[in-house]
Tab-separated table of C-alpha atoms and ligand atoms in Angstrom:
chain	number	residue	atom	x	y	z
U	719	UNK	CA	-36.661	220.956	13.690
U	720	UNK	CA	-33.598	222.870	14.865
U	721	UNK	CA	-32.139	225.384	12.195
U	722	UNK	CA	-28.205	225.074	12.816
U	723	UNK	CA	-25.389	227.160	11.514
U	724	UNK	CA	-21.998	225.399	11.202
U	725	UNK	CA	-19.285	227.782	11.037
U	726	UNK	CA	-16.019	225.826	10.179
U	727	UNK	CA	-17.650	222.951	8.597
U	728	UNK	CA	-14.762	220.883	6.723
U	729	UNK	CA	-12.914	220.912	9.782
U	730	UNK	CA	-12.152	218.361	12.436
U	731	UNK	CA	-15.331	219.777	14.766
U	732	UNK	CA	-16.655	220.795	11.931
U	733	UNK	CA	-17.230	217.029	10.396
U	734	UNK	CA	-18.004	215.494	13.451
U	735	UNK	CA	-21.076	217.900	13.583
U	736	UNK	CA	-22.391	217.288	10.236
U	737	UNK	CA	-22.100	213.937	10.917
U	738	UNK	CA	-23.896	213.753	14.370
U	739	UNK	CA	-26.269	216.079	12.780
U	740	UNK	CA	-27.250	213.222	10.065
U	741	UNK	CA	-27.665	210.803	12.710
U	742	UNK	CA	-30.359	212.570	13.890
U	743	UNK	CA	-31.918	214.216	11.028
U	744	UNK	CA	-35.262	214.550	12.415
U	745	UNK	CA	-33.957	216.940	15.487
U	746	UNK	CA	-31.505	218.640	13.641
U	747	UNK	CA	-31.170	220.262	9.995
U	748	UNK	CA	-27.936	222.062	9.087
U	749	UNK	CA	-28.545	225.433	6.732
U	750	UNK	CA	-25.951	227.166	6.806
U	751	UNK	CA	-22.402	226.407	6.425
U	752	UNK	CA	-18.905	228.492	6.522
U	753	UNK	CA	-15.259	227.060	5.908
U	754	UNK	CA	-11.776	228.534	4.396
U	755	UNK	CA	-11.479	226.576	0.971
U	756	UNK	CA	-11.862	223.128	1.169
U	757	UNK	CA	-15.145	222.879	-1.184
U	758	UNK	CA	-14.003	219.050	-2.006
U	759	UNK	CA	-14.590	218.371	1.910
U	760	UNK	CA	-18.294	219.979	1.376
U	761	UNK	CA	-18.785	218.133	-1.922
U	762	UNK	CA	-17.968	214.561	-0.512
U	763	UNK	CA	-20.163	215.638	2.640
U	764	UNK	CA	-22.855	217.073	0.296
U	765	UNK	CA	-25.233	213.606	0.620
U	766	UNK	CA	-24.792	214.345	4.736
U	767	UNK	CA	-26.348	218.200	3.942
U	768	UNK	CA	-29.862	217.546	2.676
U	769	UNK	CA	-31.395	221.354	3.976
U	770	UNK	CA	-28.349	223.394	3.213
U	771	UNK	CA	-29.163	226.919	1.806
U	772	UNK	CA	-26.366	229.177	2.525
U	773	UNK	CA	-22.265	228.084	1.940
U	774	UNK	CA	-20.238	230.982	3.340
U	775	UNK	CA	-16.419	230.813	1.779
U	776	UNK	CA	-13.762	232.578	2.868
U	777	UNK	CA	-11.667	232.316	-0.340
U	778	UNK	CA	-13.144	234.608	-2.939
U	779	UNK	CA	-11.544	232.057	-5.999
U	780	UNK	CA	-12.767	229.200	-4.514
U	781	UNK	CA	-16.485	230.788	-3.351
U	782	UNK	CA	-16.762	232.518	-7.278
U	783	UNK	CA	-15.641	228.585	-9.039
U	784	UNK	CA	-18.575	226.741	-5.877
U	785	UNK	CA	-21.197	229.140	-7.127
U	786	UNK	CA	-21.039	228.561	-10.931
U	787	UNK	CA	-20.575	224.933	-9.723
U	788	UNK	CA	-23.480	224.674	-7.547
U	789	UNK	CA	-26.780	227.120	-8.440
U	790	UNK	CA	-28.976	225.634	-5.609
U	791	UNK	CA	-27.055	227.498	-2.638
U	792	UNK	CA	-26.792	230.733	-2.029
U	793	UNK	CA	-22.760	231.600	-1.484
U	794	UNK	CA	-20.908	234.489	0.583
U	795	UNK	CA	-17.368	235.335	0.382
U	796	UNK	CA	-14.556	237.003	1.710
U	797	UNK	CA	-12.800	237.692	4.889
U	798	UNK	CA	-15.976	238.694	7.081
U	799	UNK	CA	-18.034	235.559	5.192
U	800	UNK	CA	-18.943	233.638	8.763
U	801	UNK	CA	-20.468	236.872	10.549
U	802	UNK	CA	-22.034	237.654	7.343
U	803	UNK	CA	-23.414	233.969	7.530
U	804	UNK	CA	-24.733	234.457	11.400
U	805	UNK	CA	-25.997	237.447	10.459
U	806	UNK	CA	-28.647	235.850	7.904
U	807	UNK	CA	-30.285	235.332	11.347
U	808	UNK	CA	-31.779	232.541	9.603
U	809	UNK	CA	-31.085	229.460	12.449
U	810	UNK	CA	-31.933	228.612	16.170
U	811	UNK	CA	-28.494	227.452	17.151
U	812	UNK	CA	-24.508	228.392	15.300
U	813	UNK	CA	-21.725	225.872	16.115
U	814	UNK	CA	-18.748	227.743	16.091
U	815	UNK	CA	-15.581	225.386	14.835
U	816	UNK	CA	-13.138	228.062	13.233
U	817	UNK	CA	-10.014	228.105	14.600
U	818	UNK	CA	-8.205	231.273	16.096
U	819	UNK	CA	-9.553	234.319	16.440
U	820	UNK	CA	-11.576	234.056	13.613
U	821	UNK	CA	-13.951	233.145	15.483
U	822	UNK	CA	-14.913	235.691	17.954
U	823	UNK	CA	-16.824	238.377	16.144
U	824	UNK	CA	-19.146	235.345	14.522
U	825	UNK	CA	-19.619	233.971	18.620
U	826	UNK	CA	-20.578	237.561	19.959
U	827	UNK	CA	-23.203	238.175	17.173
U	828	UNK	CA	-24.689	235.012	17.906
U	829	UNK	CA	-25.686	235.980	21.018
U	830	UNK	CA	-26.984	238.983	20.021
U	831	UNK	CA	-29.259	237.750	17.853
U	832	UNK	CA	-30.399	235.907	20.614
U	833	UNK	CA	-29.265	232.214	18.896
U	834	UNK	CA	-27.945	229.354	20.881
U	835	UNK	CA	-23.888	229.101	20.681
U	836	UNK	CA	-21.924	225.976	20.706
U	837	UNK	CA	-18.840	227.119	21.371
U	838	UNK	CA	-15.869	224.587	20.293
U	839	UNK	CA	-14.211	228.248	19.172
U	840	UNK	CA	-12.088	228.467	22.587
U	841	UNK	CA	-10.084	231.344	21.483
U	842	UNK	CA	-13.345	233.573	21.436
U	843	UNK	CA	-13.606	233.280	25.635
U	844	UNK	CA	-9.765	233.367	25.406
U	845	UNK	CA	-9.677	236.365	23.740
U	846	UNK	CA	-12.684	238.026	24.710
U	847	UNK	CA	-13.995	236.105	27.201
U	848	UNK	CA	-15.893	239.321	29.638
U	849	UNK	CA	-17.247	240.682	26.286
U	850	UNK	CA	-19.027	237.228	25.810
U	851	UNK	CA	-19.860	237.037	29.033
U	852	UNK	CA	-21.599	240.777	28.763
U	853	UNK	CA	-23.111	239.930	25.460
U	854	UNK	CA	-24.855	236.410	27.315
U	855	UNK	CA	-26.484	238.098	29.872
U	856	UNK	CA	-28.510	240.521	27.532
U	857	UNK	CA	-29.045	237.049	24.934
U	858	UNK	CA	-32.121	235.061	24.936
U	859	UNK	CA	-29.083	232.765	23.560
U	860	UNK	CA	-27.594	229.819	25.876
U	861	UNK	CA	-23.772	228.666	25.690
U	862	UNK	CA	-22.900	225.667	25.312
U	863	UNK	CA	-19.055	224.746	25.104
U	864	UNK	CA	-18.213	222.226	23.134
U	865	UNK	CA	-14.846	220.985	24.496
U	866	UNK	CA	-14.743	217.612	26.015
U	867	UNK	CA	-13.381	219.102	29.561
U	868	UNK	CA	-16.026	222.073	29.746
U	869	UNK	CA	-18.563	219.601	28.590
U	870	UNK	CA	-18.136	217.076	31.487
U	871	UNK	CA	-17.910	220.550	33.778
U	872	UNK	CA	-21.356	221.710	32.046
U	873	UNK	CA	-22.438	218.111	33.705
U	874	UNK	CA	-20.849	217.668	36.722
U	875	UNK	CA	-22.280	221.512	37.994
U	876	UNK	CA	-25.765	219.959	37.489
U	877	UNK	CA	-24.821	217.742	40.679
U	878	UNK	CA	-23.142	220.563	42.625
U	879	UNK	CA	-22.519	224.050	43.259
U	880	UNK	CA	-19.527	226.038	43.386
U	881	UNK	CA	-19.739	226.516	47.177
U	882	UNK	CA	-19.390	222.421	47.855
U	883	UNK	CA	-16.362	222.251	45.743
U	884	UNK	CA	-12.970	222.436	47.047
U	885	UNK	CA	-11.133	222.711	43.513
U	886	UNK	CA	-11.778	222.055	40.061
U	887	UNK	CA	-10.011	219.616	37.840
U	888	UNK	CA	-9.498	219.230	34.506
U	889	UNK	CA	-7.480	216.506	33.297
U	890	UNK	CA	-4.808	216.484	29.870
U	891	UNK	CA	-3.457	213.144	28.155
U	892	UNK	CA	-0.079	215.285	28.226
U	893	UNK	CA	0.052	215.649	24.074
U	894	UNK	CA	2.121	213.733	21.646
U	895	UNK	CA	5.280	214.704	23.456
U	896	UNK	CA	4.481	213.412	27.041
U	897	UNK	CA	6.808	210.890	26.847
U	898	UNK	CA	10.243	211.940	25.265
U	899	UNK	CA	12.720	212.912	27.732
U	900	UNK	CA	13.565	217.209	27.667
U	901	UNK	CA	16.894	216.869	25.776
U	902	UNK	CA	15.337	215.246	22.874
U	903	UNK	CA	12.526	217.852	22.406
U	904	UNK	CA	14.568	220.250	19.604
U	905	UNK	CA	15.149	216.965	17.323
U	906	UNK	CA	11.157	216.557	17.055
U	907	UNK	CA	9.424	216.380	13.852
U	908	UNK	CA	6.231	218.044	12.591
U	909	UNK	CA	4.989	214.293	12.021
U	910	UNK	CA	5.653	213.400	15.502
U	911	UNK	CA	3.930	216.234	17.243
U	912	UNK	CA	0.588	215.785	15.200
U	913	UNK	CA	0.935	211.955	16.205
U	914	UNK	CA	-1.683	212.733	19.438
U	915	UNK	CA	-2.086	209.368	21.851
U	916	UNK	CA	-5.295	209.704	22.175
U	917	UNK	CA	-7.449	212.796	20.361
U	918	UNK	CA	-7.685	212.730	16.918
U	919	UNK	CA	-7.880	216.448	16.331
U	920	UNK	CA	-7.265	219.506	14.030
U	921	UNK	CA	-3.079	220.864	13.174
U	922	UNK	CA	-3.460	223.539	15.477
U	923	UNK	CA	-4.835	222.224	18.562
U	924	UNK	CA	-3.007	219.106	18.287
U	925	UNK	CA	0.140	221.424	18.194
U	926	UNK	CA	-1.184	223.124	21.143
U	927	UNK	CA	-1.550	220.170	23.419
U	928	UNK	CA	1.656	218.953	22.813
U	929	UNK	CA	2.985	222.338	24.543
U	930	UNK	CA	0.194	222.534	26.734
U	931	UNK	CA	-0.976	225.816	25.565
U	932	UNK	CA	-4.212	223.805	25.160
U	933	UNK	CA	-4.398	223.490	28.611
U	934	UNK	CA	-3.719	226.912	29.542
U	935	UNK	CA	-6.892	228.072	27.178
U	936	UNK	CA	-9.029	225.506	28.794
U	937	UNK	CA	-7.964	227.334	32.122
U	938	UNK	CA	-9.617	230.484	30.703
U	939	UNK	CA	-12.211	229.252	29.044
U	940	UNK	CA	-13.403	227.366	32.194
U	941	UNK	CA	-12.686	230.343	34.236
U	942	UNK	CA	-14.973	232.362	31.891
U	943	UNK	CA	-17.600	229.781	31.625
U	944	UNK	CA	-18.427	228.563	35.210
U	945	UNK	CA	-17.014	232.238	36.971
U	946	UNK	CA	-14.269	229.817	38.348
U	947	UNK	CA	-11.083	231.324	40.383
U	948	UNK	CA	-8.234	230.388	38.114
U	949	UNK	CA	-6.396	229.306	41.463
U	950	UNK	CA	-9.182	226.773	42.276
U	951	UNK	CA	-8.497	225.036	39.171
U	952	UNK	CA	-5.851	221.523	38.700
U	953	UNK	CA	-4.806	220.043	36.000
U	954	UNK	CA	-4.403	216.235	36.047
U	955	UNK	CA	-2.665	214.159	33.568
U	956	UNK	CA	-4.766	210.950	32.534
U	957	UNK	CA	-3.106	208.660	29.673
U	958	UNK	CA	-6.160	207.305	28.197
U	959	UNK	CA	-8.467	210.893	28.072
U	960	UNK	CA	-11.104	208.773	29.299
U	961	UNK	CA	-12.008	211.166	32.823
U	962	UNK	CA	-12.741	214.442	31.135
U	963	UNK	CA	-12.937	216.574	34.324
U	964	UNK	CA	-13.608	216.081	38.020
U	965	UNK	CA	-14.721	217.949	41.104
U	966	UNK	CA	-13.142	217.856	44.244
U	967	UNK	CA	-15.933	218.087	46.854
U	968	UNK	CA	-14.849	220.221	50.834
U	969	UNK	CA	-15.285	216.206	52.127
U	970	UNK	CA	-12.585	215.478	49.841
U	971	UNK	CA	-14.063	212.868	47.969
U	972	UNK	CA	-14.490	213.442	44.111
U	973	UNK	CA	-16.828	213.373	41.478
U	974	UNK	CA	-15.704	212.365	38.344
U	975	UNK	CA	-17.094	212.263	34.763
U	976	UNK	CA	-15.807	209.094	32.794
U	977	UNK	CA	-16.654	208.740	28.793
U	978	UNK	CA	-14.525	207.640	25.514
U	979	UNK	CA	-12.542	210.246	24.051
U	980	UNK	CA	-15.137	210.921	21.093
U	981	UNK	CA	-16.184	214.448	20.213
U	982	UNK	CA	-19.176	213.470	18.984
U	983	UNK	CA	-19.989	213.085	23.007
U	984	UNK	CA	-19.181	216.559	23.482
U	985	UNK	CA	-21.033	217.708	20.391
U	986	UNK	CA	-23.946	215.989	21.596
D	2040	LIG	P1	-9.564	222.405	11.978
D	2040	LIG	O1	-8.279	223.055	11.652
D	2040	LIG	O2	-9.721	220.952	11.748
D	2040	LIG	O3	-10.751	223.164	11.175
D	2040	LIG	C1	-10.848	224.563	11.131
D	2040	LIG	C2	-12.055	224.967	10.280
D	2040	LIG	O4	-12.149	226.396	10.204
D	2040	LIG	C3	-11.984	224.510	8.821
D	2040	LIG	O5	-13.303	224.304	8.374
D	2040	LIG	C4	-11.368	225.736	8.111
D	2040	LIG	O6	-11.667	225.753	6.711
D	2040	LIG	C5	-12.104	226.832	8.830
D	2040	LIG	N1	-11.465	228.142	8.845
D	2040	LIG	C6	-10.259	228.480	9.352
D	2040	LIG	N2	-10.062	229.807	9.258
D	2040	LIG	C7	-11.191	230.324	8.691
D	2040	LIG	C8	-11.608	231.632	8.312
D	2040	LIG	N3	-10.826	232.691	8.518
D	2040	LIG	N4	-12.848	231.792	7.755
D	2040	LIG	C9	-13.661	230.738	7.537
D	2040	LIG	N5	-13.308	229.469	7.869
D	2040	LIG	C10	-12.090	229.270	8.426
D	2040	LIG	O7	-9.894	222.776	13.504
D	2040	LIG	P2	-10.606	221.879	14.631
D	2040	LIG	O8	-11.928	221.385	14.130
D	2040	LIG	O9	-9.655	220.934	15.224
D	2040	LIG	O10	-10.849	222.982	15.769
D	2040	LIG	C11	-11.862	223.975	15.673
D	2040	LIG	C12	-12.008	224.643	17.046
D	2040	LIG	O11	-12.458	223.663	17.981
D	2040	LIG	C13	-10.667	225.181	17.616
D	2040	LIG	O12	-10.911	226.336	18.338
D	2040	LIG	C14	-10.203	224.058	18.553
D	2040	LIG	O13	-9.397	224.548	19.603
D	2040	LIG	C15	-11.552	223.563	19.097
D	2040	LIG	N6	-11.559	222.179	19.569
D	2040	LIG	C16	-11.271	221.158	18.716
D	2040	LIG	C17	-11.281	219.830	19.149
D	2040	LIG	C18	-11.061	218.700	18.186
D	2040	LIG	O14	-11.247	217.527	18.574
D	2040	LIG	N7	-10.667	218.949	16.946
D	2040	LIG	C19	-11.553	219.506	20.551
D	2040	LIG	C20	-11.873	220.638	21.361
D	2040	LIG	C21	-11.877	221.923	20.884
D	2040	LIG	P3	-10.720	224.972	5.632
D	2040	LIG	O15	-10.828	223.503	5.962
D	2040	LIG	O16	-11.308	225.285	4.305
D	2040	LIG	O17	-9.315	225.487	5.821
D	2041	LIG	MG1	-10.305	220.024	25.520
């Protein structure tokens, strides 16, 4: 049975995991969980959490009210609650679904506790993305991204190697706005930009990929991940977010990885 850490767990990622998890309940057996304050997200999940020990909340009100509420975990709190969680060094494997740079001191000590990391956290390689780097090559820990372009790049590499390839691509569905003419853009709504065509995500990165700042962090992270030159790297716009990323091979013919746009793919 793998032990897994989720840190982020009432989030967008964060569901999708504990749900993949249950699915297949006799590979996997979630332990340890971390979120801000959303303890009614946990509670309605609760029947999907049949191992957990540890609930790591962020919000000291909220974590104090969960522990008087529910004696059979064991509950951390406060600002540094998700290291604290990793720390525990109680799991084989942390999936890292904070958002922002929350989530980079929790993705280095993963490593160095020599525990797998499933990194949907992109702002940790953003952000510190040669420190992770460092931190892997001492780790008895493997990285894993969990993003649906570095994910198809994770697969694609298994068929090629970095010499063969001309260029790397990784494609975008363009974000809510991808339509709406330039002049109209400072009459949009907060509705209208969370309205994604395709992905249905968390606030922030659904924010993100209707500017394309999305994009630009996928640059980096796949830059960090498969020690790509950021000029060898193309974006290409595909409606549907069914091609995920592709490789553009010296003989210019490509190799392309096709899939639904689930995250549970990715996760899995
Ligand atoms: P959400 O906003 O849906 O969820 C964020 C999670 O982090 C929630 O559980 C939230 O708790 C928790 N959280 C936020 N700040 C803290 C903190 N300081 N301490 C403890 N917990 C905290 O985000 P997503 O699931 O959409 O995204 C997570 C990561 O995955 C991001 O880096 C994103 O870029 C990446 N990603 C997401 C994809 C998606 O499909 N959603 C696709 C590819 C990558 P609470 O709910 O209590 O506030
Ligand atoms: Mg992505």
């Amino acid at each position: 049975m793998i032990r897994v850490c989720l840190l982020g767990a009432t989030g967008s990622i964060g569901l999708q995991t504990i749900e993949y998890c249950f699915e297949k309940k006799d590979l996997f057996s979630i332990e340890g969980i971390s979120f801000r304050s959303r303890k009614e997200v946990i509670e309605k999940y609760s029947i999907y959490l049949p191992n957990l020990k540890y609930v790591a909340i962020e919000d000291e009100k909220v974590a104090l009210e969960f522990k008087k509420e529910h004696e059979e975990y064991e509950v951390i709190s406060g600002d540094n609650c998700s290291l604290e969680l990793v720390k525990k060094n109680a799991f084989d494997k942390v999936v890292n679904a904070l958002v922002g740079e929350a989530g980079f001191l929790s993705s280095v000590e993963t490593l160095k506790l020599d525990m797998d990391l499933c990194l949907a956290n992109k702002e940790s390689l953003v952000i510190g993305g040669e420190i992770i780097k460092d931190v892997l090559k001492k780790s008895k820990g493997k990285l894993f991204p969990i993003d649906s372009e570095h994910v198809a790049l994770h697969k694609l590499f298994k068929h090629s190697s970095l010499e063969e390839v001309e260029r790397v691509i990784i494609t975008a569905s363009g974000g809510s706005l991808r339509e709406l003419p330039k002049e109209k853009l400072k009459y949009v709504t907060k509705e209208e930009v969370l309205n994604h065509p395709t992905w249905k995500m968390g606030n922030r990165i659904t924010i993100d990929s209707a500017t394309m700042v999305n994009k630009g962090f996928e640059f980096i992270e796949a830059c960090h991940l498969f020690n790509i030159d950021i000029d060898d790297i193309e974006v290409l716009i595909n409606d549907e977010s069914i091609i995920h990323s592709a490789l553009l091979y010296k003989d210019n013919s490509y190799l392309f990885e096709v899939g639904p746009s689930d995250m549970k793919v990715a996760i899995g």
